[in-house]
Coordinates of C-alpha atoms in Angstrom, one line a residue:
M913 CA -43.8 128.5 122.1
F914 CA -47.2 127.4 120.8
K915 CA -47.7 130.5 118.8
R916 CA -44.3 130.0 117.2
I917 CA -45.1 126.4 116.2
L918 CA -48.5 127.5 114.8
R919 CA -46.8 130.3 112.8
V920 CA -44.3 127.8 111.3
F921 CA -47.1 125.4 110.5
I922 CA -49.1 128.1 108.7
V923 CA -46.1 129.1 106.7
I924 CA -45.5 125.5 105.7
V925 CA -49.2 125.0 104.7
V926 CA -49.1 128.2 102.6
L927 CA -45.9 127.2 100.9
A928 CA -47.4 123.7 100.2
V929 CA -50.5 125.3 98.7
L930 CA -48.4 127.6 96.5
V931 CA -46.3 124.7 95.3
I932 CA -49.4 122.7 94.5
V933 CA -51.1 125.6 92.6
V934 CA -48.0 126.5 90.7
G935 CA -47.3 122.9 89.9
G936 CA -50.8 122.4 88.7
I937 CA -50.6 125.4 86.5
V938 CA -47.3 124.4 85.0
G939 CA -48.5 120.8 84.6
F940 CA -51.7 121.9 83.0
N941 CA -49.9 124.2 80.5
F942 CA -47.5 121.4 79.7
L943 CA -50.2 118.9 79.1
R944 CA -52.2 121.4 77.0
D945 CA -49.2 122.2 74.8
N946 CA -48.3 118.6 74.4
G947 CA -51.9 117.7 73.5
I948 CA -52.1 120.5 71.0
K949 CA -48.9 119.4 69.4
Q950 CA -50.0 115.8 69.2
Y951 CA -53.4 116.9 67.8
F952 CA -51.9 118.9 65.0
A953 CA -49.2 116.2 64.4
T954 CA -51.8 113.5 63.9
M955 CA -54.5 115.7 62.3
K956 CA -55.2 115.0 58.6
P957 CA -56.3 117.7 56.3
P958 CA -59.7 117.2 54.6
A959 CA -59.7 115.6 51.1
A960 CA -59.7 118.2 48.3
T961 CA -62.0 117.9 45.4
V962 CA -60.3 117.9 42.0
S963 CA -61.1 117.3 38.4
T964 CA -58.9 114.8 36.5
T965 CA -58.3 113.3 33.1
V966 CA -56.6 110.1 32.0
A967 CA -53.5 110.5 29.8
K968 CA -53.6 108.5 26.6
P969 CA -51.9 108.6 23.2
S970 CA -53.7 110.6 20.6
N971 CA -53.3 112.2 17.2
W972 CA -51.4 115.5 17.3
T973 CA -51.5 118.1 14.5
P974 CA -48.5 120.3 14.9
G975 CA -48.4 123.8 13.5
V976 CA -46.7 127.1 13.2
E977 CA -48.5 129.8 15.1
A978 CA -48.2 133.5 14.4
I979 CA -50.1 136.8 14.4
G980 CA -51.2 138.3 11.1
T981 CA -53.1 141.3 9.6
V982 CA -56.0 140.9 7.2
R983 CA -56.0 142.8 3.9
A984 CA -58.2 142.6 0.9
V985 CA -56.7 141.0 -2.2
R986 CA -57.9 144.0 -4.2
G987 CA -58.3 147.2 -2.1
V988 CA -57.5 150.8 -2.8
D989 CA -58.3 154.4 -1.7
L990 CA -59.7 156.2 -4.7
T991 CA -58.5 159.7 -5.4
V992 CA -59.3 162.3 -8.1
E993 CA -56.8 163.2 -10.8
T994 CA -57.9 166.7 -11.5
A995 CA -59.3 169.7 -9.6
G996 CA -63.0 170.5 -9.6
I997 CA -66.2 171.0 -7.7
V998 CA -68.2 167.9 -6.6
K999 CA -71.4 167.8 -8.7
E1000 CA -72.8 164.3 -7.9
I1001 CA -72.1 161.4 -5.6
P1002 CA -74.0 158.4 -7.0
F1003 CA -73.1 155.9 -4.3
H1004 CA -73.7 155.3 -0.6
A1005 CA -71.7 153.7 2.2
N1006 CA -71.1 149.9 2.1
Q1007 CA -72.6 149.7 -1.4
K1008 CA -71.5 146.9 -3.6
V1009 CA -70.5 148.3 -7.0
A1010 CA -69.6 146.8 -10.3
A1011 CA -66.4 147.4 -12.3
N1012 CA -66.3 150.8 -14.1
A1013 CA -69.3 152.1 -12.1
V1014 CA -69.3 155.9 -11.7
L1015 CA -68.6 156.9 -8.1
L1016 CA -68.1 160.7 -8.4
Q1017 CA -68.9 163.4 -10.9
L1018 CA -67.2 166.7 -10.9
D1019 CA -68.4 169.9 -12.7
D1020 CA -67.4 169.4 -16.4
A1021 CA -69.3 172.2 -18.2
V1022 CA -66.2 174.0 -19.4
E1023 CA -64.5 170.8 -20.6
R1024 CA -67.7 169.7 -22.5
A1025 CA -67.8 173.1 -24.2
D1026 CA -64.2 172.8 -25.2
L1027 CA -64.8 169.3 -26.5
D1028 CA -67.8 170.4 -28.6
A1029 CA -65.8 173.2 -30.1
Q1030 CA -62.9 171.0 -30.9
K1031 CA -65.2 168.4 -32.5
A1032 CA -66.6 171.1 -34.8
Q1033 CA -63.1 172.2 -35.7
A1034 CA -62.1 168.5 -36.3
A1035 CA -65.1 168.1 -38.6
L1036 CA -64.1 171.3 -40.6
D1037 CA -60.5 170.1 -40.9
Q1038 CA -61.8 166.7 -42.1
T1039 CA -63.9 168.4 -44.8
T1040 CA -61.0 170.5 -45.9
L1041 CA -58.9 167.4 -46.2
T1042 CA -61.5 165.7 -48.3
R1043 CA -61.7 168.7 -50.7
A1044 CA -57.9 168.8 -51.0
V1045 CA -57.8 165.2 -51.9
E1046 CA -60.4 165.7 -54.6
L1047 CA -58.6 168.7 -56.0
T1048 CA -55.3 166.8 -56.1
K1049 CA -57.0 164.0 -58.0
R1050 CA -58.2 166.5 -60.6
G1051 CA -54.8 168.0 -60.9
V1052 CA -55.8 171.5 -59.7
G1053 CA -54.5 171.3 -56.1
S1054 CA -50.9 171.2 -54.9
D1055 CA -49.3 168.6 -52.8
S1056 CA -48.4 171.1 -50.1
T1057 CA -52.1 172.1 -49.7
L1058 CA -53.0 168.4 -49.3
D1059 CA -50.3 167.8 -46.7
T1060 CA -51.4 170.9 -44.7
A1061 CA -55.0 169.8 -44.8
R1062 CA -54.1 166.2 -43.7
A1063 CA -51.9 167.6 -40.8
A1064 CA -54.7 169.9 -39.7
A1065 CA -57.3 167.1 -39.7
S1066 CA -54.9 164.8 -37.7
A1067 CA -54.2 167.5 -35.1
S1068 CA -57.9 168.2 -34.7
A1069 CA -58.7 164.5 -34.1
S1070 CA -55.9 164.3 -31.5
Q1071 CA -57.2 167.4 -29.8
V1072 CA -60.6 165.9 -29.6
T1073 CA -59.1 162.8 -27.9
R1074 CA -57.2 164.9 -25.4
L1075 CA -60.3 166.9 -24.4
Q1076 CA -62.3 163.7 -24.1
A1077 CA -59.6 162.3 -21.7
V1078 CA -59.8 165.5 -19.7
L1079 CA -63.6 165.2 -19.6
D1080 CA -63.3 161.6 -18.4
Q1081 CA -61.1 162.7 -15.5
K1082 CA -64.1 164.6 -14.2
Q1083 CA -65.6 161.2 -13.4
L1084 CA -64.3 158.8 -10.8
T1085 CA -65.0 155.1 -11.7
A1086 CA -64.5 151.8 -9.8
P1087 CA -61.4 150.0 -11.2
F1088 CA -62.9 146.6 -10.0
A1089 CA -66.0 145.2 -8.4
G1090 CA -66.2 145.5 -4.6
T1091 CA -67.6 147.3 -1.6
V1092 CA -67.2 151.0 -1.1
G1093 CA -66.8 152.7 2.2
I1094 CA -68.0 155.9 3.7
P1095 CA -67.7 158.9 1.3
R1096 CA -65.1 161.4 2.5
I1097 CA -66.4 164.3 0.4
D1098 CA -69.6 166.4 0.1
L1099 CA -71.6 168.0 -2.7
G1100 CA -70.2 171.3 -3.7
Q1101 CA -66.8 170.7 -2.2
Y1102 CA -63.8 171.8 -4.1
L1103 CA -61.3 168.9 -4.6
A1104 CA -57.7 169.2 -5.4
P1105 CA -55.8 166.6 -7.3
G1106 CA -55.0 163.6 -5.1
T1107 CA -57.9 164.1 -2.6
A1108 CA -59.1 160.8 -1.3
V1109 CA -62.8 160.2 -2.0
V1110 CA -63.6 156.7 -0.8
T1111 CA -62.1 153.3 -0.2
L1112 CA -63.0 150.3 -2.4
Q1113 CA -62.4 146.8 -1.1
D1114 CA -63.0 143.4 -2.6
L1115 CA -64.1 141.3 0.4
D1116 CA -64.7 138.0 -1.4
T1117 CA -61.1 136.9 -0.9
M1118 CA -58.8 138.2 1.8
R1119 CA -55.0 138.3 2.1
V1120 CA -53.2 137.6 5.4
D1121 CA -49.7 138.8 6.0
F1122 CA -47.7 137.4 8.9
S1123 CA -44.1 136.6 9.8
V1124 CA -42.4 133.6 11.4
P1125 CA -38.9 133.0 12.8
E1126 CA -36.2 131.8 10.5
Q1127 CA -36.0 128.5 12.4
Q1128 CA -39.5 127.6 11.2
L1129 CA -38.9 128.6 7.6
P1130 CA -38.0 125.0 6.5
L1131 CA -41.4 123.8 7.7
L1132 CA -43.4 126.0 5.3
K1133 CA -44.1 125.7 1.7
I1134 CA -46.5 127.1 -0.9
G1135 CA -50.0 125.6 -0.7
Q1136 CA -49.9 124.5 3.0
T1137 CA -53.2 124.8 4.8
V1138 CA -53.6 127.9 7.0
R1139 CA -56.3 128.4 9.6
L1140 CA -57.3 131.8 11.0
G1141 CA -59.0 132.7 14.3
L1142 CA -60.3 136.0 15.5
G1143 CA -58.7 137.6 18.6
G1144 CA -59.9 136.3 22.0
S1145 CA -61.3 133.0 20.6
D1146 CA -59.7 129.5 20.5
D1147 CA -61.8 128.5 17.4
M1148 CA -60.2 128.9 13.9
P1149 CA -63.1 128.7 11.5
F1150 CA -61.4 130.2 8.5
A1151 CA -59.2 128.1 6.2
G1152 CA -56.9 129.1 3.4
A1153 CA -53.5 128.4 1.8
I1154 CA -50.0 129.9 1.6
R1155 CA -49.6 131.9 -1.6
G1156 CA -46.2 133.5 -1.1
I1157 CA -43.0 133.2 1.0
D1158 CA -40.5 136.1 1.0
P1159 CA -37.2 134.8 -0.3
K1160 CA -35.3 137.2 2.0
I1161 CA -35.0 137.0 5.8
D1162 CA -35.1 140.4 7.6
P1163 CA -31.6 140.7 9.0
S1164 CA -32.8 143.0 11.8
S1165 CA -35.6 140.8 13.2
R1166 CA -34.7 137.4 11.7
L1167 CA -38.3 137.0 10.5
V1168 CA -39.7 135.8 7.2
N1169 CA -42.8 137.4 5.7
I1170 CA -45.5 135.0 4.6
R1171 CA -48.7 135.7 2.7
A1172 CA -51.8 133.6 2.6
E1173 CA -55.2 133.9 0.9
V1174 CA -58.5 133.0 2.6
A1175 CA -62.0 132.9 1.1
N1176 CA -64.4 135.3 2.8
P1177 CA -67.9 134.5 1.4
E1178 CA -69.8 135.6 4.5
G1179 CA -67.7 138.8 4.9
K1180 CA -66.7 138.1 8.6
L1181 CA -63.1 139.1 7.9
T1182 CA -62.4 142.8 7.6
P1183 CA -59.3 144.5 6.1
G1184 CA -56.9 145.6 8.8
Q1185 CA -58.2 143.1 11.3
F1186 CA -56.0 141.3 13.8
V1187 CA -56.1 137.5 13.4
Q1188 CA -54.4 134.4 14.9
V1189 CA -52.7 132.3 12.2
R1190 CA -51.8 128.7 12.4
V1191 CA -50.1 126.8 9.6
E1192 CA -50.9 123.1 9.9
L1193 CA -48.1 120.6 9.6
P1194 CA -48.5 116.8 8.9
E1195 CA -50.3 114.9 11.7
E1196 CA -48.4 112.8 14.2
Q1197 CA -49.5 109.6 16.0
N1198 CA -49.3 108.4 19.6
V1199 CA -48.5 111.7 21.3
L1200 CA -49.2 112.2 25.0
S1201 CA -50.9 115.5 25.7
L1202 CA -52.8 117.1 28.5
P1203 CA -55.0 120.2 29.0
Q1204 CA -52.8 123.2 29.7
T1205 CA -54.7 123.7 33.0
A1206 CA -53.1 120.5 34.3
L1207 CA -49.5 121.9 34.0
T1208 CA -48.1 124.1 36.7
T1209 CA -45.0 126.2 36.2
S1210 CA -42.7 127.1 39.1
L1211 CA -39.2 128.2 39.8
Y1212 CA -38.2 124.5 40.1
G1213 CA -39.7 123.4 36.8
D1214 CA -43.0 122.3 35.3
Y1215 CA -45.0 119.7 37.2
I1216 CA -48.3 117.9 37.3
F1217 CA -50.3 116.1 40.0
V1218 CA -51.0 112.4 39.4
V1219 CA -53.8 110.7 41.3
E1220 CA -52.8 107.3 42.7
P1221 CA -54.4 104.8 45.1
A1222 CA -53.0 105.1 48.6
K1223 CA -50.4 102.6 49.6
P1224 CA -51.4 100.0 52.3
A1225 CA -49.2 101.7 54.9
G1226 CA -50.7 105.1 54.2
A1227 CA -54.2 103.6 54.1
A1228 CA -53.8 101.8 57.5
P1229 CA -55.2 104.8 59.6
A1230 CA -58.3 104.8 57.5
Q1231 CA -59.0 101.1 58.1
P1232 CA -59.5 100.9 61.8
A1233 CA -63.1 102.0 61.3
K1234 CA -63.9 98.5 60.0
P1235 CA -63.1 96.6 63.2
D1236 CA -65.1 99.1 65.3
E1237 CA -68.1 98.5 63.1
K1238 CA -67.9 94.7 63.1
P1239 CA -68.1 94.2 66.9
A1240 CA -71.1 96.6 66.9
A1241 CA -72.8 94.4 64.3
A1242 CA -71.7 91.2 66.2
T1243 CA -73.1 92.5 69.5
D1244 CA -76.4 93.3 67.9
K1245 CA -76.8 89.9 66.5
P1246 CA -76.4 87.9 69.7
A1247 CA -78.5 90.4 71.6
D1248 CA -81.6 89.5 69.6
P1249 CA -81.6 85.7 70.4
K1250 CA -81.5 86.3 74.1
P1251 CA -85.3 86.8 74.5
A1252 CA -85.8 83.7 72.3
D1253 CA -83.3 81.7 74.4
A1254 CA -85.1 82.8 77.6
K1255 CA -88.2 80.9 76.4
P1256 CA -86.6 77.5 76.2
T1257 CA -84.9 77.9 79.5
D1258 CA -88.1 78.9 81.2
A1259 CA -89.8 76.0 79.4
K1260 CA -87.1 73.6 80.6
T1261 CA -87.4 74.7 84.2
A1262 CA -91.1 74.5 83.9
D1263 CA -90.9 70.9 82.6
A1264 CA -88.8 70.0 85.6
K1265 CA -91.8 70.7 87.9
P1266 CA -94.6 68.3 88.5
A1267 CA -97.2 68.1 85.9
D1268 CA -100.0 69.3 88.1
A1269 CA -98.1 72.4 88.9
M1270 CA -97.1 73.0 85.3
K1271 CA -100.6 73.4 83.9
P1272 CA -101.4 76.7 85.6
A1273 CA -98.0 78.0 84.9
V1274 CA -98.2 77.0 81.2
D1275 CA -101.7 78.5 80.9
A1276 CA -100.4 81.7 82.5
M1277 CA -97.4 81.9 80.2
K1278 CA -99.3 81.5 76.9
P1279 CA -100.6 85.1 76.8
A1280 CA -97.2 86.4 77.7
A1281 CA -95.6 84.2 75.0
D1282 CA -98.2 85.4 72.4
A1283 CA -97.5 89.0 73.4
A1284 CA -93.7 88.5 73.2
K1285 CA -93.8 87.1 69.6
P1286 CA -94.7 90.5 68.0
A1287 CA -92.1 92.1 70.1
D1288 CA -89.5 89.6 69.0
K1289 CA -90.4 90.1 65.3
A1290 CA -90.2 93.9 65.8
T1291 CA -86.8 93.6 67.4
A1292 CA -85.6 91.2 64.7
D1293 CA -86.9 93.5 61.9
A1294 CA -85.2 96.5 63.6
A1295 CA -82.0 94.6 64.0
K1296 CA -81.8 93.7 60.3
P1297 CA -81.5 97.3 59.0
A1298 CA -79.3 98.1 61.9
A1299 CA -77.0 95.3 60.9
A1300 CA -77.2 96.1 57.2
D1301 CA -76.5 99.9 57.6
P1302 CA -73.1 99.4 59.1
A1303 CA -72.2 97.2 56.2
K1304 CA -72.7 100.0 53.7
P1305 CA -70.0 102.3 55.2
A1306 CA -67.8 99.2 55.4
A1307 CA -68.3 98.5 51.7
E1308 CA -67.7 102.1 50.9
G1309 CA -64.6 102.0 53.1
D1310 CA -63.2 99.2 50.9
K1311 CA -62.5 101.7 48.1
P1312 CA -58.9 102.7 48.3
A1313 CA -58.2 106.3 49.2
L1314 CA -56.7 108.5 46.4
V1315 CA -53.6 110.5 47.1
L1316 CA -51.5 112.9 45.0
S1317 CA -48.0 112.4 43.6
Q1318 CA -46.2 115.5 42.3
V1319 CA -44.4 114.6 39.1
F1320 CA -42.0 117.0 37.2
V1321 CA -42.5 116.8 33.5
K1322 CA -41.0 118.3 30.3
P1323 CA -43.6 120.1 28.2
G1324 CA -43.4 120.5 24.5
R1325 CA -45.6 122.0 21.9
R1326 CA -49.0 123.6 22.5
N1327 CA -52.1 123.5 20.4
Q1328 CA -55.7 124.5 21.0
G1329 CA -55.5 124.4 24.8
M1330 CA -53.4 121.2 24.9
V1331 CA -49.8 120.8 25.8
E1332 CA -47.5 117.9 24.7
I1333 CA -45.7 116.1 27.5
I1334 CA -42.3 114.8 26.3
E1335 CA -41.0 113.3 29.6
G1336 CA -42.4 112.4 33.0
L1337 CA -45.9 111.1 32.0
K1338 CA -47.1 107.6 31.2
A1339 CA -50.1 106.5 29.3
G1340 CA -53.0 105.7 31.7
D1341 CA -51.9 108.2 34.5
E1342 CA -54.8 110.1 36.0
V1343 CA -53.8 113.8 36.1
V1344 CA -55.4 116.6 37.9
T1345 CA -56.7 119.3 35.6
A1346 CA -58.5 121.7 38.0
G1347 CA -58.3 122.5 41.7
Q1348 CA -54.5 122.2 42.1
N1349 CA -53.9 125.6 43.6
R1350 CA -53.7 124.3 47.2
L1351 CA -52.6 120.8 46.6
F1352 CA -49.3 119.2 47.8
N1353 CA -47.6 115.9 47.4
G1354 CA -49.3 113.0 49.3
M1355 CA -52.6 114.8 49.9
T1356 CA -55.8 112.9 49.9
V1357 CA -58.3 114.0 47.2
N1358 CA -61.8 113.2 45.9
V1359 CA -62.3 113.1 42.1
D1360 CA -65.3 115.0 40.6
N1361 CA -65.4 115.2 36.8
T1362 CA -68.9 116.6 36.5
I1363 CA -67.4 119.9 35.2
D1364 CA -64.7 119.8 32.5
P1365 CA -62.5 122.9 32.9
T1366 CA -61.2 122.5 29.3
K1367 CA -64.6 123.5 27.9
S1368 CA -66.3 126.8 28.3
A1369 CA -69.3 127.2 30.7
N1370 CA -71.7 127.9 27.9
K1371 CA -70.8 124.7 26.0
Q1372 CA -71.3 122.6 29.2
A1373 CA -74.6 124.3 29.9
D1374 CA -75.8 123.5 26.3
Q1375 CA -74.7 119.8 26.8
Q1376 CA -76.6 119.5 30.1

């Protein structure tokens, strides 16, 4: 009987222990999960560092942008008119030549010999004509002989002119002043008619051909200012003017061909070069614009992040640090006077004693009081910075926290890294220009404008 009761008791104890262990494990897991949920629910992400700019009205210079090709106002690939063997090449690559300068000489020995023979024949015919005229004046020559001599002299002179033209074709001359390119022929080479010899380009003035959509045609007119920029650069250092507008719109592409001329005194523009073209339109006033880096495009629209001071309700969690610091400062202040208060109390109790008993006690307390004075000064001096240091964080905590507000906007025209904002932006708004990749609405941020993302790193380094 006893063994049976002991066995039941042991079973009950084991079951109780199992229940306690299992309940403890379940309770621990429940409390842990609940604590993790509460931690992440109340956890605030750290403030992100961003760069901002203040939106304000400014002058806006609208323009029509396009892509063009540079050509020389006068440029041609020179070719030979007649066949022959190259005898002389009196130029070198990239040489500046004057108008009518000889660039190529072909072998002309045969043509010179023919010209000399024809000149001799022309001189003979001229002499015969002179003799016939004299004989006719004397009445011994016939008119037919005179006419024959005159025709022969005229034919000989024309033949001399023809041979001289053939001889001139053996020379290649520059039709205008400019810069020659790399020669495409060699000495002794046989050239057929039409063979290209060299290119000649006048680089002082360049021509830019580009096209614009038909919707922008009413904005353009002859004489408007045109600015050019080389590929890969935002700067447009070259300025020119529109010289021609095609009166016909291409029906297949709906584009209009435009031609502008740009001075090129330094020779930085090269024929055939790709350039960015911008036709400047009249300036507009009071236009709100932002750097293009401030605008974010998504499937839901274009938006920006505006930095605003946190509302009092949202800033309440950040303020409890102030009450915690004030009691600390308050407890430090009364703690210092206690040693000083102890002296009067001791003095009062000492005064209550008889005078004969006070003298030895007073004499014994003087050294202790003298030793306590430096200690009191040291504690007071140490308490001052201790009380002043908590005030600094409190003063810094007075600054309102900055939070983000996501604002959807309607962008407009773009120009030189800036974008016009038509709707959704007000003058004076502080807008994030860099660091908005991981931002979200209502997030706390810190503003750091030491680096301007709208400028290149090289320019900022030069300014610093």
